[in-house]
Amino acid sequence: MADNKALLSVEELKVYFRSEDEVARAVDGVSFDVGREETVCLVGESGCGKTVTALSVMGLVPIPPGEIAGGKILFRAKNLLDFNDSDMQKVRGNQIAMIFQEPLTSLNPVFTIGDQIGEAIQIHQTATQSEVVERSQQLLKDVGIADPAQRLRDYPHQLSGGQRQRVMIAMALACDPDLVIADEPTTALDVTVQAQILRLLDTIQKMRSMSVLYITHDLGVVSKIADRICVMYAGIIAEQGNKDAVLKTPKHPYTQALLASLPNREKRGQRLYSIPGTVPNPAYKPDGCPFHPRCQHTIQNCSEQYPGMCDYGDGHHARCPVLFEGGKGNWCD
Amino acid sequence: MQNTETDAQDIQLDAPLAPKRTRLEEFWRLFRKNKLAIAGMVFFILFFFLAIAGFGLTRGDNPLLDPAMVRLQDKLRPPLAKPNLERLQANEIPRLGVYIFGTDDLGRDVFARMLQGSWVSLTVGFVAVGIAVLIGIFLGGIAGYYGNRHIRVGQLLAAAFFIVGALLLVGKLIWSGSALLIGGAGCIFISILMKKAAKAKTKSAGTRFWYFNTISIDTVVMRFVDIMLCFPSFFLILTVVALLPASIYNIMIVIGLTSWMGTTRFVRAEFLSLREQDFVAAARALGLSNFRIIFRHMVPNAVAPVLVSATIGIATAILTEAGLSFLGFGVPPPHATWGNILSDGQRFIFDAPWLTFVPGIAILIVVLSFNLFGEGLRDVLNPKLRERN
Amino acid sequence: MISFIGRSIVQKIITLFFVSIVSFLIIHLAPGEPSQVDPMNPKFTREMVERFRTEFHLDKPLYRQYLYFFRDLFSGKTISWKDNQPVFKKIWERFLNSLPLFIVGTILTWTISFPVGIRSAIFRGGIYDRSSTFFAYLLISIPGFFFAYILIIFVVNQFHVPVIGMETFGIGDTAWMNRAMDRIWHLLLPSLLGATGGIAVLSRYVRSQMLEVEGQDYVRTAKAKGLTPDQVHYKHALRNALLPFVTMFGLILPGLIGGSVIIESIFAWPGMGRMAYEAILARDYPIILTLNFVSAVLVLIGTFISDLLYLVVDPRIRL
C-alpha cells in the first residue's frame, strides 16, 4: 500500500488510552496515505478516533494516559514515531501544521494576534522584527482579513468567529507547511462563514501546493473538497477510496448507511434513515466487526472474525467481506 | 440519553456495552484511586467513634476514665509510665493500670483528658459547620433563586421600621422603639390593603410608589456577605468569645455565625447556574412550585460543593477552637480540650514534651484527615477535574 | 472606567458604614462591661466609675455613643481607655513592629509557593507533585502554635539562638553586625511561621490554576506551532494562570493589620495582633473598634485595588 509518492503514510496505527481498569482502543489499526497536493478527508461520527489520529500525526497525544501501541507514521519516508521531542518540535508548525476545531478557545486570550502569528514564524525561521511583521501582514491578507496592520494589534476576543478561524489558518500557514491537518475547522462556524473558509482553504492549497488532511463528520463538506475519502468507524478505517468511488458506489454497510441518512432531493417527503444503535464505547468494542451490531447485512461470521480489507481496484478498499463478490471476501488481511 | 437506549434495545444490541454503574459505584471507583483521601476517610471514621467513646467513658460522676482526677504524687509522668501504686489511694489508681500518654503537672491522666477533648473537638467542628452550612444554604439559595427579584418600597419601609425599632428597644429607648415597631406593623397593614389596588390596571401614584422596586435580594445578601468578610475572622471570633461568658456552646455558635460566607457564595453560584439549566426550566414548565423546584431539583445538585466545603470547614473549626483554647478563651478550665492541654503543657515544653506533642499531633492528624478527605471528595465530585483523569 | 471607579467607591463606603455599625453593636451589646466601669471591680470606687462613664459617654444612649466614637475617630482624638494614649499613635507604633514580619512573610509566601505550584502542575501525578501535595496539606493542617513549639525546640537546641521577642535582652551595646544578625534571627522564625499557611494554600492554588490552563485549547495550539515545552508552559500557560494572582496582590493588604494573634503571643512580638489580644482582654473598646475599622478599610481598599488590577491585566475586560 505504501505509495512512494505519498507525503504522509500512516500504517497500522494503534493508539490506546489506559485507565486503571480499562483500555480504550481509540485508534485500532488505521492505515491511509496522503499524497502530495492531495486533499484527504477523514470522515466519521464523533468518538470514532479521527481527532486522535490527527493528534498522533502531530505527536500531541497526551502520554499518559494515551500510548502509541503500534504502527508507523511515515512523513517523507521518515517515521515520526521514532522522532525525539526536539526533532518533533521542528516538524510541528514547520512541515505539518494543524488547524483546530474551536477558533474561540484555540487562540491564547492574553496575546495579540500579531504576537501569536509572529511567534509561529520566529520559532522555525530567523527573521528580524520588521520582517516578521511584514510576513504576518501578508499572511492575514492571504487569508482575507481586511486592515491587517490594525488586526495584528487586536486581541482574539475582538475578532468574530470567522476572523479567528482565518487567523488560525494564517498561523498554520506561517512556515509554508507541506501538510495541513484541519480538524473540523468549520464546525463551530455559521454556514455562510463555513463556505467562505472552505473556499479559502481550497484557494490556498492550490496557491501553495500543500496537502490537506481534512477531518470532518459532514459529508456535505467532503463532497465539496475531497480528492480521496477515508471513512472511520470505531477506531478502524471502514472504507477508503477516491471521492466518487466512495460516495457513488459505497462498498461498506456503514458508508451506505451514512449516505442513506443524508437528506437530498429524491428523498423529499420521506422519513430519513437513521442508523440504529450508537457508536460502541472504545473500551468495550464488540468482537469481530465493530459495526456488526448495527449492520443490516450481518451474518454469523461477523461477530466472530475480524473482517479484512477487500480491494475494489483503483485504491478503493472496504472492510466488509460480506458485500464483496457475493460474500466471498477474505476475512483476514 | 433514554431515547438511544430504547432504540438500541429495539434491535437487540448484543454488543458488550460498558458496564452500567450507579452514581455511588462510579463515585467510589474514582475515590478509591486517591490513597490520601482514603486514609483521610479512615481516620475521619476512627476519630468519630473515638470521640463518641471518649464522651461515654469520661462523663458522669464516677467515669471509667476520670480526666479531672488530681494525683499530685504522680505528676509529670512520661507516657506509658506505671502509676505509683504505693502512694496512691485505691480510688485514685487509673483503671487502665498505665498512663498511656503520661500525666500533666497536676497528675491528671492525659489519655483521659485527650478522650474528653476529642468529644469537644468533634462537637465544635460539626455543630459550628452545621450552623454555617444551614445559614449558607438558606441565604445562598435565596440569593441564587430569588436573586433578581426586588424589594419594594413598602417592604423596605416595614423592614427598616422593625429593625430600627428593635435596635432602639435594645438601646433602652422604650417609647420611640415601640412607636417604630407599630409603624412597621402599619406598613404591613397598608401592604395588605394595597394588594387589591395593585391588581387594578390603572394604579394610583401612591400604589406605584409603594410597589416601586428598590434593591434586588441578591444585592442585599451579597453585600451582607461583603460586610461580614470585612472582619478579620479570627480577631472577630476572639472578640466575641472573650466578651461572652466562657462556654463551649458559645464557641460553637460564634464560629458557626462567622464562617457561613463561603458556603453562601458557593450555593449562590451553584443555584445561579442551575437555574439556567434545562431540567429546572422543564420543572418550571410543568408548573411545579418554587419550593419543590428548590428542594427536589436544585438542592441535591448543589449539595456536592457544600459537602466539600463543610468537610474542610470542620477542619478549620477544630483548628480555630484549638487556637482559642490555647489563648485561654472558651471552654472553662476543668474541662479538657486539646487546645488547653497543649496550652497548659507549654510551660513544661522541655521537661514534659509529651504534653505538647500528644495534643499537637492529635490535632494535626484529625485536621489533616478532614482536609485530605474533603479534597478527595472535591476531586471526585468536580466534573471538570474528573474528565481530566 | 471612571463610572466603574465611582460606583465601586460609593459601594465600598456604604459597606464600610454597615461594618462600623455591626462592629459597634457586637462590642456594645455583648454582656459584661469594660473593667473600668465594672461595679464588681474593687480597684475603682463608685465615684471613679461614674466619672469614667460620663467622660467616655457610656451613660449616653447607644446611637449617641456611636456618633461620639466616630467623631473622635475621624478627628483623631480617640484615646485608649487603659492608658489614655491616643489610639492612632499606639496602633502606628505596633504597626511598625508588625511591618517587618509582614514583609518577610509575604516575600517568603510568594517566592516559595509559585515555583512549587507550577512545578507540581507540570509534573502532575509524579513523585514531586505527590509529595508537595502531601506537605501542603500537612502545613495547612498543623496548628500554628504547635508548629511554633516544634520550631522553637529545634532552633534552640540546634543553633542555641534565642528567638523570643524582637531582640535579645541587653544586646543594645554590641556591634551593629551582631545586632543586625540578632534581629534577623528573631524575625526569621515568626515570619516563616506566619508564611507556612500561606505557602501551602497559595501553592495549591497555583497548581490548580496551572492545571486548569494546561488543559485549554490554546495550549494545544501553542504545542502544535512547535514551541518547546518551556515556551508552552512558561509563556502561554503561565501568563493565563497568573491572571487571578495579580488580583491577589490587592488582597494581601488586610494581612498588614490582621497579623497573627497566636504567633505574636508565642514569640512575645509586640505587634498588632498582640495589641488586639491585649485590648480584648482589657475590654479596651476604642482600640478594638479602631483596629476593626482600619482593617475593614484595608480589606475594601484591597478588593478595590484587585478589581483595578484585573482591568489592567486581562485584555478581555473593557469597560
PDB file of C-alpha atoms in Angstrom, chain A residues 1-11 31-36 38 74-78 228 240 242 314-315 317:
ATOM      1  CA  MET A   1       0.000   0.000   0.000  1.00  0.00           C
ATOM      2  CA  ALA A   2       2.803   2.374   0.801  1.00  0.00           C
ATOM      3  CA  ASP A   3       2.976   4.629  -2.206  1.00  0.00           C
ATOM      4  CA  ASN A   4       6.319   6.229  -2.876  1.00  0.00           C
ATOM      5  CA  LYS A   5       4.626   9.405  -3.903  1.00  0.00           C
ATOM      6  CA  ALA A   6       2.796   9.642  -0.592  1.00  0.00           C
ATOM      7  CA  LEU A   7       3.775  12.583   1.585  1.00  0.00           C
ATOM      8  CA  LEU A   8       2.254  11.104   4.693  1.00  0.00           C
ATOM      9  CA  SER A   9       1.618   7.451   5.114  1.00  0.00           C
ATOM     10  CA  VAL A  10       0.033   6.054   8.258  1.00  0.00           C
ATOM     11  CA  GLU A  11       0.446   2.313   8.677  1.00  0.00           C
ATOM     12  CA  SER A  31      -3.707   2.863   7.529  1.00  0.00           C
ATOM     13  CA  PHE A  32      -4.022   5.571   4.901  1.00  0.00           C
ATOM     14  CA  ASP A  33      -1.888   7.788   2.675  1.00  0.00           C
ATOM     15  CA  VAL A  34      -1.917  11.450   1.868  1.00  0.00           C
ATOM     16  CA  GLY A  35      -0.256  12.200  -1.464  1.00  0.00           C
ATOM     17  CA  ARG A  36       1.343  15.471  -2.458  1.00  0.00           C
ATOM     18  CA  GLU A  38      -3.919  15.952  -2.318  1.00  0.00           C
ATOM     19  CA  LEU A  74       5.821   7.925   7.739  1.00  0.00           C
ATOM     20  CA  PHE A  75       6.254  11.542   6.737  1.00  0.00           C
ATOM     21  CA  ARG A  76       8.558  11.937   3.734  1.00  0.00           C
ATOM     22  CA  ALA A  77       9.510   8.301   4.355  1.00  0.00           C
ATOM     23  CA  LYS A  78      10.673   9.009   7.921  1.00  0.00           C
ATOM     24  CA  ARG A 228      -9.921  10.917  -1.505  1.00  0.00           C
ATOM     25  CA  GLN A 240     -11.385   4.368   1.634  1.00  0.00           C
ATOM     26  CA  ASN A 242     -11.442   8.223  -4.417  1.00  0.00           C
ATOM     27  CA  ASP A 314      -8.157   1.912  -8.143  1.00  0.00           C
ATOM     28  CA  GLY A 315      -7.377   2.392  -4.460  1.00  0.00           C
ATOM     29  CA  HIS A 317     -10.968  -0.586  -0.306  1.00  0.00           C
TER      30      HIS A 317
END
